Short mmCIF file of C-alpha atoms in Angstrom, two decimals:
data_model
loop_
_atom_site.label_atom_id
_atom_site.label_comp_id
_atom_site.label_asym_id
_atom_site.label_seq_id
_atom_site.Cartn_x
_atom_site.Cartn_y
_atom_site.Cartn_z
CA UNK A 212 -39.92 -43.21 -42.97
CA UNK A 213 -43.57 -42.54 -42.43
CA UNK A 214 -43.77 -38.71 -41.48
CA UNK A 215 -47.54 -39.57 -39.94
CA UNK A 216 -45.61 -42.26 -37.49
CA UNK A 217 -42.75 -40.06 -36.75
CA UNK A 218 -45.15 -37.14 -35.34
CA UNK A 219 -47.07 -39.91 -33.40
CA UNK A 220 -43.88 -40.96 -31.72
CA UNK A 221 -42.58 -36.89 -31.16
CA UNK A 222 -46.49 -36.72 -29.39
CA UNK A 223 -45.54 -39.72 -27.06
CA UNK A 224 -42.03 -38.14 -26.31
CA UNK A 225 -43.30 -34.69 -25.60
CA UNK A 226 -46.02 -36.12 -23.27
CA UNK A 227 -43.47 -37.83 -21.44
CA UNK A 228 -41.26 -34.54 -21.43
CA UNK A 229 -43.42 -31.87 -20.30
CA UNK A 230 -44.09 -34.22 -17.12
CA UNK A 231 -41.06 -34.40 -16.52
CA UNK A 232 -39.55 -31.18 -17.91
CA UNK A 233 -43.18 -28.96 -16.81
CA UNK A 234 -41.24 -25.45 -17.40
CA UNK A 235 -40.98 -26.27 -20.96
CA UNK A 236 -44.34 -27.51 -21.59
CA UNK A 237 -45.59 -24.65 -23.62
CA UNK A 238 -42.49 -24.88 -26.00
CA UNK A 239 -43.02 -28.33 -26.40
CA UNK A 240 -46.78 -27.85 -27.30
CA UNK A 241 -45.90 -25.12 -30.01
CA UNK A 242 -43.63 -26.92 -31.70
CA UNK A 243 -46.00 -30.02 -31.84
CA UNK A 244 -48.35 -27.78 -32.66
CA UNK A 245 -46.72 -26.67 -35.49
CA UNK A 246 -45.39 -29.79 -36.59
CA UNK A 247 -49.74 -31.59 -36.90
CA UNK A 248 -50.79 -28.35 -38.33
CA UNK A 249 -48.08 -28.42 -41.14
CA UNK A 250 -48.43 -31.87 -42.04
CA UNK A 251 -52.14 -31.42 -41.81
CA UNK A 252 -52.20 -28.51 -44.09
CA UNK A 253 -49.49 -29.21 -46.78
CA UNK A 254 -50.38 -32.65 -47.62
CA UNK A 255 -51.74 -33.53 -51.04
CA UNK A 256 -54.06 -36.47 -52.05
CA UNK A 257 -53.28 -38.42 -48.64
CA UNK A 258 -56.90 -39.52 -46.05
CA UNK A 259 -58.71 -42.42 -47.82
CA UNK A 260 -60.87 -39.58 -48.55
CA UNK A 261 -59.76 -36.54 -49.67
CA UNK A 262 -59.40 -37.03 -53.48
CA UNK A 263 -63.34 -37.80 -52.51
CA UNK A 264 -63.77 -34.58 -51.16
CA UNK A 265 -61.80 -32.90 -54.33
CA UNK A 266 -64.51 -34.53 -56.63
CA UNK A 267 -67.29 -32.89 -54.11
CA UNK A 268 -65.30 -29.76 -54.20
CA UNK A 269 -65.67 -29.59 -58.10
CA UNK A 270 -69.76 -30.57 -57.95
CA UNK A 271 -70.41 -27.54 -55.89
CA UNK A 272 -71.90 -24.63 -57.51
CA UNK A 273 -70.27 -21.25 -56.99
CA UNK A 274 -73.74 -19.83 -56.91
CA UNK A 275 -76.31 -20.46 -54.52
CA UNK A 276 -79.42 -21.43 -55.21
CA UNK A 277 -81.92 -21.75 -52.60
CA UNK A 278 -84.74 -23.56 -54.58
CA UNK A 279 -85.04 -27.04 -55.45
CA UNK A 280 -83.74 -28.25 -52.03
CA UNK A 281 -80.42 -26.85 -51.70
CA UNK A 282 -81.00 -26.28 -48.34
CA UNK A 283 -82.11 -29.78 -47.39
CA UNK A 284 -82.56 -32.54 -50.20
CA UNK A 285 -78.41 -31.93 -51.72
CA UNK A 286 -75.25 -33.97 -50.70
CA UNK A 287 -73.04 -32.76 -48.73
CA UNK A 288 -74.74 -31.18 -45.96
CA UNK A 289 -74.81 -27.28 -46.41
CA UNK A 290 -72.44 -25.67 -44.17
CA UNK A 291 -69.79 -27.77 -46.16
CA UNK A 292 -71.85 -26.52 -49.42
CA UNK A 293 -71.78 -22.76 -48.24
CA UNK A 294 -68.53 -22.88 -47.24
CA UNK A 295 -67.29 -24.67 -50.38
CA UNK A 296 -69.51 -22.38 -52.61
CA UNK A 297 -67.56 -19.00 -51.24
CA UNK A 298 -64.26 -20.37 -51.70
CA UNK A 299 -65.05 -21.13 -54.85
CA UNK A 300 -66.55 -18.24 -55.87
CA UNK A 301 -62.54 -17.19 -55.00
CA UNK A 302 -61.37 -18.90 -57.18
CA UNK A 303 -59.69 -21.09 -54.61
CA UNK A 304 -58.82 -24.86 -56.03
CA UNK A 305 -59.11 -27.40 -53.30
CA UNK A 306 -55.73 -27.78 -52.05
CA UNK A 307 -56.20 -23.94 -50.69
CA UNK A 308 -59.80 -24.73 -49.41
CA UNK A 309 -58.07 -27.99 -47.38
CA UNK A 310 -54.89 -25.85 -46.31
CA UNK A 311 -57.70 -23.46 -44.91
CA UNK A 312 -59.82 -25.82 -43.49
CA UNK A 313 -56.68 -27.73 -41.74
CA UNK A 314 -56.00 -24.68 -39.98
CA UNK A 315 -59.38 -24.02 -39.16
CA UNK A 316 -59.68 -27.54 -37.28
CA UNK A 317 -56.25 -26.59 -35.83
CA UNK A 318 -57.31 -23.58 -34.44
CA UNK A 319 -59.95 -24.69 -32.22
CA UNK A 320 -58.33 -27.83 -31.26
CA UNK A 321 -55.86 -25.36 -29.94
CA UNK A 322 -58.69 -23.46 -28.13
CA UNK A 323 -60.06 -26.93 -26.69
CA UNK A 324 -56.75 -27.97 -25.26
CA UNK A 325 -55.71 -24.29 -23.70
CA UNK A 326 -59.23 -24.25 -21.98
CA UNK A 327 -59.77 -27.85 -20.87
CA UNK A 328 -56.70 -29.75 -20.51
CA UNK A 329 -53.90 -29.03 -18.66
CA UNK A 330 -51.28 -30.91 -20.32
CA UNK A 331 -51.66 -30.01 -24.04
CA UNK A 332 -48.96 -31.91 -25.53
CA UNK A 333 -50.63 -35.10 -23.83
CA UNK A 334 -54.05 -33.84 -25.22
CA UNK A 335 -52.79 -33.76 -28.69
CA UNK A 336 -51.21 -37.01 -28.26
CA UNK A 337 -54.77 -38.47 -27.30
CA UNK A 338 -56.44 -36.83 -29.62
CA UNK A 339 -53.43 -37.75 -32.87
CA UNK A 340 -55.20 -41.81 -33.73
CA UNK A 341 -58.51 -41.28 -33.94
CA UNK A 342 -59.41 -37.71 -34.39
CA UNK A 343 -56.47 -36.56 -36.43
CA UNK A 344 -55.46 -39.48 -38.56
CA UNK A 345 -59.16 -40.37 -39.00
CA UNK A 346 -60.92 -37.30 -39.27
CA UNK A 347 -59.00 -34.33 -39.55
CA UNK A 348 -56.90 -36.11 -42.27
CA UNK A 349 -59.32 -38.09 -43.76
CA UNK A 350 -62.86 -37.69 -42.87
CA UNK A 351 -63.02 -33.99 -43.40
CA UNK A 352 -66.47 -32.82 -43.00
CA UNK A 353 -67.23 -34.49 -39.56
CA UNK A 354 -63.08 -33.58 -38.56
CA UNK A 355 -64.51 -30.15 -38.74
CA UNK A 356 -67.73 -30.79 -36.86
CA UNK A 357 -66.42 -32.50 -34.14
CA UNK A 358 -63.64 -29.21 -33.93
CA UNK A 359 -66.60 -27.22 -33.89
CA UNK A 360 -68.09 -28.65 -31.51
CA UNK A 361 -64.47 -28.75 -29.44
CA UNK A 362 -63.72 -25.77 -29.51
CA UNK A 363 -67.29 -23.38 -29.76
CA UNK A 364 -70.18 -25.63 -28.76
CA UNK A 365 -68.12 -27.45 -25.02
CA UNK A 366 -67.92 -24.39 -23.59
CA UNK A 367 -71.60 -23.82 -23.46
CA UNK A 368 -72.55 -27.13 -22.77
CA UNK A 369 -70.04 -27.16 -19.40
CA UNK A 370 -71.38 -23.96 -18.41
CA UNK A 371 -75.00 -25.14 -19.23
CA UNK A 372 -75.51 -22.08 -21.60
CA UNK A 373 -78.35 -24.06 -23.80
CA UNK A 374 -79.31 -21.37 -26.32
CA UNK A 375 -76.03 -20.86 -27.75
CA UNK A 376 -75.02 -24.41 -27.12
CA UNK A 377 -77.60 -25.50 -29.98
CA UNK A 378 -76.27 -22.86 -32.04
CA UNK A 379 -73.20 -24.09 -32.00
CA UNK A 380 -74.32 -28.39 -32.36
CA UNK A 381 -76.70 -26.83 -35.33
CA UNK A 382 -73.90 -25.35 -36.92
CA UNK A 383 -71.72 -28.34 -36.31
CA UNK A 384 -73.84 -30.24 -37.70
CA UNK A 385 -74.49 -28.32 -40.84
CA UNK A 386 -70.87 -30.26 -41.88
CA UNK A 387 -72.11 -33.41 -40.15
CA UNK A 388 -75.75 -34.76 -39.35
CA UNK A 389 -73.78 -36.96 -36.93
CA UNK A 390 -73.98 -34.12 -34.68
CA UNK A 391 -77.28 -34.26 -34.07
CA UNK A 392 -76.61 -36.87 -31.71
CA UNK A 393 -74.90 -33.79 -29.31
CA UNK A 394 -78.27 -32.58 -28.52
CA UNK A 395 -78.60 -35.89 -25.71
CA UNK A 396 -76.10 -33.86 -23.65
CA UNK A 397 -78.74 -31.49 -22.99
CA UNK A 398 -80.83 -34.32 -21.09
CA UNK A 399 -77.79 -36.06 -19.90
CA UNK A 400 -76.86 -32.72 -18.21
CA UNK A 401 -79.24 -33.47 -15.86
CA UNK A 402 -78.87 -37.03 -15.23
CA UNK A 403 -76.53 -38.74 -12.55
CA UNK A 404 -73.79 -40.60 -13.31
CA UNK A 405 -74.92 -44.09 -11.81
CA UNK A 406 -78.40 -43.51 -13.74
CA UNK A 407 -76.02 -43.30 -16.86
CA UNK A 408 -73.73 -46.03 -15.90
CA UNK A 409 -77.02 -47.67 -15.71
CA UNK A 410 -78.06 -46.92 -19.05
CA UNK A 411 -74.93 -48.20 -20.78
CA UNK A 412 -76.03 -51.50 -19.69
CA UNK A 413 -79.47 -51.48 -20.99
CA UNK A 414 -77.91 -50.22 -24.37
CA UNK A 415 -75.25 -53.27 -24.25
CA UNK A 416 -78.31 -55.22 -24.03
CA UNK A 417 -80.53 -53.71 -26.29
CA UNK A 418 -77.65 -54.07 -28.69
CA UNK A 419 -77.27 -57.78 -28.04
CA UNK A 420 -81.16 -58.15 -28.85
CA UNK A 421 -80.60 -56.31 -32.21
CA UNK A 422 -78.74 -59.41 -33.28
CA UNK A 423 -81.27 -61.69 -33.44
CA UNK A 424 -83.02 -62.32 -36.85
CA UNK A 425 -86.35 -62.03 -35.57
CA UNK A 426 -86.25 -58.50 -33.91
CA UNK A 427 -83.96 -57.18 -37.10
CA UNK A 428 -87.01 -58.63 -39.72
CA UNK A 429 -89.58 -57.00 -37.31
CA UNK A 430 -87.88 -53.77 -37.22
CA UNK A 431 -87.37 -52.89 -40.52
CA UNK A 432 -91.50 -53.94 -40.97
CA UNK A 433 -92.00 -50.93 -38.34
CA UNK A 434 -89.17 -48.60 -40.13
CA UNK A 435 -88.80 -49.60 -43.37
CA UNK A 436 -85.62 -47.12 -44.52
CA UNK A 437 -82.98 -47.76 -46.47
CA UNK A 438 -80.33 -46.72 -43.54
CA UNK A 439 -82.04 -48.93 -40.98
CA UNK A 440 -81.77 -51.93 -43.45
CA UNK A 441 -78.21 -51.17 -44.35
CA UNK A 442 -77.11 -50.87 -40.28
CA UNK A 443 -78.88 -54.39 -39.35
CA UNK A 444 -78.07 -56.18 -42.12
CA UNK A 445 -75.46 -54.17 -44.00
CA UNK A 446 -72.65 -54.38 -41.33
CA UNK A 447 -70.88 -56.18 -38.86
CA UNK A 448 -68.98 -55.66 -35.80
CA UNK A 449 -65.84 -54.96 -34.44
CA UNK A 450 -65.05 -56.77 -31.15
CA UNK A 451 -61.76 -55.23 -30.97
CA UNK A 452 -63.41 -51.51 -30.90
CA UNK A 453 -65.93 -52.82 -28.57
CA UNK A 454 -63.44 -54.11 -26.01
CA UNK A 455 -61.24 -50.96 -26.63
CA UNK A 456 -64.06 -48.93 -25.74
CA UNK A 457 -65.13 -50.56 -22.55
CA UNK A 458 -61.98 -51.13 -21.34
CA UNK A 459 -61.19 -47.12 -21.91
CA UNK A 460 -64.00 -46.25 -20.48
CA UNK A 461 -63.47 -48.60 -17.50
CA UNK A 462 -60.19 -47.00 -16.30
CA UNK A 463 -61.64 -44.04 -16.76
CA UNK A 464 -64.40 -44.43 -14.69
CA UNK A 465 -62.40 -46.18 -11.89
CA UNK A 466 -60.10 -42.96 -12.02
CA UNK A 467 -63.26 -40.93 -11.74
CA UNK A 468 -64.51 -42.95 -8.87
CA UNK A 469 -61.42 -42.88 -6.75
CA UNK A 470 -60.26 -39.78 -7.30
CA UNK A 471 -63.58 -37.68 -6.24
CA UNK A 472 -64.29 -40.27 -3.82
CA UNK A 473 -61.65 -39.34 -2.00
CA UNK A 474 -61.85 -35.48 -2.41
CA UNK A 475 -65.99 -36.26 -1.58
CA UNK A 476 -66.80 -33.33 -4.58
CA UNK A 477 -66.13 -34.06 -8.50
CA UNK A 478 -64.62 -31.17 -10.72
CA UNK A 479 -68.20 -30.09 -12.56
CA UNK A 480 -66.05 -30.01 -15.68
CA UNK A 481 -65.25 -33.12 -15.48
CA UNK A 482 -68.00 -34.88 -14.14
CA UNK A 483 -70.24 -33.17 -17.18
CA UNK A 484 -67.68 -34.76 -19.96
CA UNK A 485 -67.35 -37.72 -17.99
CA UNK A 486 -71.35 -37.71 -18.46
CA UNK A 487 -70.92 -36.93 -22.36
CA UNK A 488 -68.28 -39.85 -22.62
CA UNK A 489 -71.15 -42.50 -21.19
CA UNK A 490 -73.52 -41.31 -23.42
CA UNK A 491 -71.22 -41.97 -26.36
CA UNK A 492 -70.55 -45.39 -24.95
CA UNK A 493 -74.43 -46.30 -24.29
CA UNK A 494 -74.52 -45.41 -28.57
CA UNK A 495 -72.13 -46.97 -29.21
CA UNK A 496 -73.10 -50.97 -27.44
CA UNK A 497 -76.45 -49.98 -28.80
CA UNK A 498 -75.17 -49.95 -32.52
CA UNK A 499 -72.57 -51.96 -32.27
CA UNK A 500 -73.68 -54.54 -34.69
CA UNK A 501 -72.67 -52.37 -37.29
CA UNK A 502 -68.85 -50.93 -36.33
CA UNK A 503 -69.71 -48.30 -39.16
CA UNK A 504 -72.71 -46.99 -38.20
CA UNK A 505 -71.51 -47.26 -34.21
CA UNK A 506 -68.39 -45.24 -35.05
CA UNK A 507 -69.90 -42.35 -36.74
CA UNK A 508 -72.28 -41.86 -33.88
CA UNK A 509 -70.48 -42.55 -31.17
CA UNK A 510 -66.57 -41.04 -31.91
CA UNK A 511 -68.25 -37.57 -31.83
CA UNK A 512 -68.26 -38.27 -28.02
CA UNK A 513 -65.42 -41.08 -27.67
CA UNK A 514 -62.78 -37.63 -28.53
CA UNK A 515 -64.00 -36.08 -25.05
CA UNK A 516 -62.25 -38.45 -22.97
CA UNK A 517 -58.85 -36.37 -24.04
CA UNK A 518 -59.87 -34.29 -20.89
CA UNK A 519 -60.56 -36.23 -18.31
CA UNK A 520 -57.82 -38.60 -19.27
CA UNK A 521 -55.65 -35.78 -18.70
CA UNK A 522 -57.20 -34.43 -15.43
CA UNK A 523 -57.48 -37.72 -13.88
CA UNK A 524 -53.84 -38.66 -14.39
CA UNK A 525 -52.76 -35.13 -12.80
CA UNK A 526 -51.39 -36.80 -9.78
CA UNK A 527 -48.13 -38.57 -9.26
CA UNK A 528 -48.88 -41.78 -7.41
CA UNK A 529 -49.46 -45.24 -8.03
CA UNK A 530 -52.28 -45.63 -9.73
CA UNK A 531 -52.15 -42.29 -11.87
CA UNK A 532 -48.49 -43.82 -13.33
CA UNK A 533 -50.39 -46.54 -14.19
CA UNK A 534 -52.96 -45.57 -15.82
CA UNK A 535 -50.72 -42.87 -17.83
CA UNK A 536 -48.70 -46.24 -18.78
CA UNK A 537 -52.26 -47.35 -19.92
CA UNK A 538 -53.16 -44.50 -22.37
CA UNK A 539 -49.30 -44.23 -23.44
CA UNK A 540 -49.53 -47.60 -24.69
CA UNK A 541 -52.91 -48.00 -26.26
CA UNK A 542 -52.21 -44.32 -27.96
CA UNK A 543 -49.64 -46.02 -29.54
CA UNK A 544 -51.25 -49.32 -30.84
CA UNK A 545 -54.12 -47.47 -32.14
CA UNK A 546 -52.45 -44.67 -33.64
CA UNK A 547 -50.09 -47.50 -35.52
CA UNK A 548 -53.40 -49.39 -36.27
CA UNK A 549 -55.06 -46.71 -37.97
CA UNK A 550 -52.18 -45.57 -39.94
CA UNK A 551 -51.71 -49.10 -41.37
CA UNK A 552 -55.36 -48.82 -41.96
CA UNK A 553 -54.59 -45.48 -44.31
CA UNK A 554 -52.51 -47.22 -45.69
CA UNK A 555 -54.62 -50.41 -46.77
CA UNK A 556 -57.31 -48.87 -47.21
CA UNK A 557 -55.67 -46.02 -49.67
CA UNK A 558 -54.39 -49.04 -51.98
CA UNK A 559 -50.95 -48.23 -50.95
CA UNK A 560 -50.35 -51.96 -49.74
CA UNK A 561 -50.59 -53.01 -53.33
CA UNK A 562 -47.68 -51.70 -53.91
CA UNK A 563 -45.78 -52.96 -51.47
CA UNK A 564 -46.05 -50.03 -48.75
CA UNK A 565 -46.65 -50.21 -45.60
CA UNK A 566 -46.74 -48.31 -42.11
CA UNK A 567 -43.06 -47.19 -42.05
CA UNK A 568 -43.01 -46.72 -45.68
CA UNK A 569 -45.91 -44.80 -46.57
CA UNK A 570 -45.26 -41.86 -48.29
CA UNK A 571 -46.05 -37.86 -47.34
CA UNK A 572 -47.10 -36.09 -50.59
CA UNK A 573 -46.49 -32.63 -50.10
CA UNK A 574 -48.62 -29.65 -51.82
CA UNK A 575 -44.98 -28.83 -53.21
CA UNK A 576 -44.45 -32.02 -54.90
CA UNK A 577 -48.15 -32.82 -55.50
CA UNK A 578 -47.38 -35.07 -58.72
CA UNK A 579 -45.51 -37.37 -56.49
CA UNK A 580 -49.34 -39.18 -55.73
CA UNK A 581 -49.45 -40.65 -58.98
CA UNK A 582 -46.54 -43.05 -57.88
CA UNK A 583 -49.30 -44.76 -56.58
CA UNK A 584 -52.52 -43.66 -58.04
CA UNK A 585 -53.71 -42.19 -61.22
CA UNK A 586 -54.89 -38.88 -58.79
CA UNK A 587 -57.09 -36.79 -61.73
CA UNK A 588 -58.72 -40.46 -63.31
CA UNK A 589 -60.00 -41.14 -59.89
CA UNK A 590 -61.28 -37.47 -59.30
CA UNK A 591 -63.11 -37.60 -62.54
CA UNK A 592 -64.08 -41.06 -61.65
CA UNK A 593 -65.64 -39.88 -58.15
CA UNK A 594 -66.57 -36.75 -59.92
CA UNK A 595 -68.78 -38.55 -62.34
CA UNK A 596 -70.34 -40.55 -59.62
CA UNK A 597 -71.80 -36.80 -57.72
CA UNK A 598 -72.88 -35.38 -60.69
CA UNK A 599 -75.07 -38.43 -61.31
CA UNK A 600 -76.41 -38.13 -57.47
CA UNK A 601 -76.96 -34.62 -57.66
CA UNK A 602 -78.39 -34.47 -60.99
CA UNK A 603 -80.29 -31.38 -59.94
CA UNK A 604 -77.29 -29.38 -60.48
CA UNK A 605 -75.26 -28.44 -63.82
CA UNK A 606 -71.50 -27.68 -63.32
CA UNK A 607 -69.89 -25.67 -65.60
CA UNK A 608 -65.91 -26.25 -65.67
#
């Protein structure tokens, strides 16, 4: 059976247990703990993209070279290149720089959920569909930015510490220029909540005006850039995502809403990633004509609500059993959703595989991948493809 499935379903039992069970709650985190980080950091070949992130690997120079714009005009971004550079110049093949690096985003997971939310094994649970499968998995450069900015860069932000707070996003985003997007939080800070409730509206709209054929053609006459043209006309979107976002969002705001109405003073904590989780949302109906464009910007926000899902569902009555039903069940559907996504969109359906099938290739048995996939012809294949983008580099094997 699908080891990826199995941990989701441990996740949704150990949520359930340390509610019930709260004296064990810190055994039950460490051993589910234990359990993402290993299967994070032993796996071989597996996320649509790491055999895409091997072939990057093997493009990077061990030597750095800070002419001929290494620092800005090279793919990938240069924290990744830096970083990849000095493990290289180890002598470290890729499966050690991804063990490292799964650890890494591990790590200050770990030091998000011990800080911010009080039930961890429920934090990792929320946190297992999108920002594990997807991008810790998968999508490894931002998976490491949005850790970053998890577990270094939140802290600052809640306690408005703005110096070191863009020290951290500018570091984050030296993996990810997604994270340049973090920098609104420095504004939105500031800004009440019904101003920003307000705000998601006009970005629904504006969104809804980016559709027509007329604004697109006049926009890309005022910005005429390859990435503009490619998100108007290049995409299309996902009205599931949309109305899994709004409806989120919605019972967490009504949570919100009732629950500080009634104590007449909101946690600052949670009112300031409350404010961070709107201003995801507004980005997101802004660009959600194109679900890929949308997603990249706007997940680097949507992984906040982990905390004030938790806090808001703290109490024991009516409505915070329902919405904990809520979350339970849409954790599930989306964390079986994506994983039959891995598994499509890996080429594994081909075959016959699907969600409870789909294989775990370990870093023990890493020849197992080519079961399914001719792992080194597609390296060289993606390999070939970098070299000819960043032609101002020669790589010596």
């Amino acid at each position: 059976m699908n080891l990826y499935l199995i941990a989701l379903f441990l996740l949704a039992a150990g949520s359930l247990a340390e509610r019930k069970y709260p004296e064990y709650e810190k055994r039950l985190y460490q051993f589910c703990w234990l359990v993402l980080t290993a299967l994070l950091c032993l796996r071989f070949g597996q996320g649509t993209d790491y055999v895409t992130y091997h072939a990057i690997y093997d493009t990077i120079p061990a030597t750095v070279d800070l002419q001929h714009g290494y620092i800005c005009g090279y793919y990938p971004e240069i924290g990744w290149r830096l970083v990849s550079a000095a493990f290289k110049l180890l002598h470290i093949p890729f499966q050690g720089f991804a063990f490292v690096l799964g650890l890494a985003d591990m790590a200050l997971l770990h030091r998000f959920l011990e800080k911010y939310v009080p039930w961890k094994v429920a934090g990792l649970f929320l946190a297992y569909p999108v920002l594990y499968v997807v991008y810790m998995v998968s999508g490894l450069r931002q998976g490491l930015a949005i850790c970053i900015f998890l577990g270094i860069a939140l802290p600052y932000y809640l306690e408005k510490k703005w110096i070191p707070y863009t020290a951290a996003v500018i570091l984050a985003m030296s993996f990810h220029k997604a994270g340049c997007a973090w920098f609104l939080l420095v504004i939105a800070a500031y800004v009440p909540m019904k101003v920003l409730f307000f705000l998601t509206g006009l970005s629904a709209a504006g969104g809804l005006v980016l559709q027509i054929r007329m604004v697109q053609e006049l926009v890309l006459r005022l910005i005429p850039l390859y990435h503009m043209e490619q998100f108007l006309r290049g995409g299309s979107p996902s009205f599931f995502a949309v109305g899994e976002r709004l409806v989120t969002f919605g019972v967490l705001a009504v949570l919100y809403c009732r629950k500080y109405r009634a104590e007449d003073k909101a946690d600052p904590e949670v009112e300031a990633v409350m404010k961070a989780c709107t201003c995801g949302l507004c980005i997101y109906m802004f660009l959600f004509g194109n679900a890929y464009y949308a997603s990249r910007f706007a997940v680097i926000f949507k992984v906040l609500e982990i905390m004030p899902a938790v806090r808001l569902m703290e109490g024991r009555d009516r409505t915070a059993r329902m919405a904990a039903v809520f979350f339970l069940s849409l954790t599930l559907l989306m964390g079986v959703k994506n994983l039959n996504a891995a598994v499509r969109e890996g080429g594994y359906s081909r075959l016959g595989v699907h969600v409870l099938t789909y294989p775990y290739i370990s870093l023990f048995r890493p020849e197992r991948i080519n079961d399914y996939f001719d792992y080194e012809e597609k390296r060289k294949e993606i390999y070939g493809y970098n070299i000819e983008d960043q032609i101002l580099w020669i790589v010596e094997e």
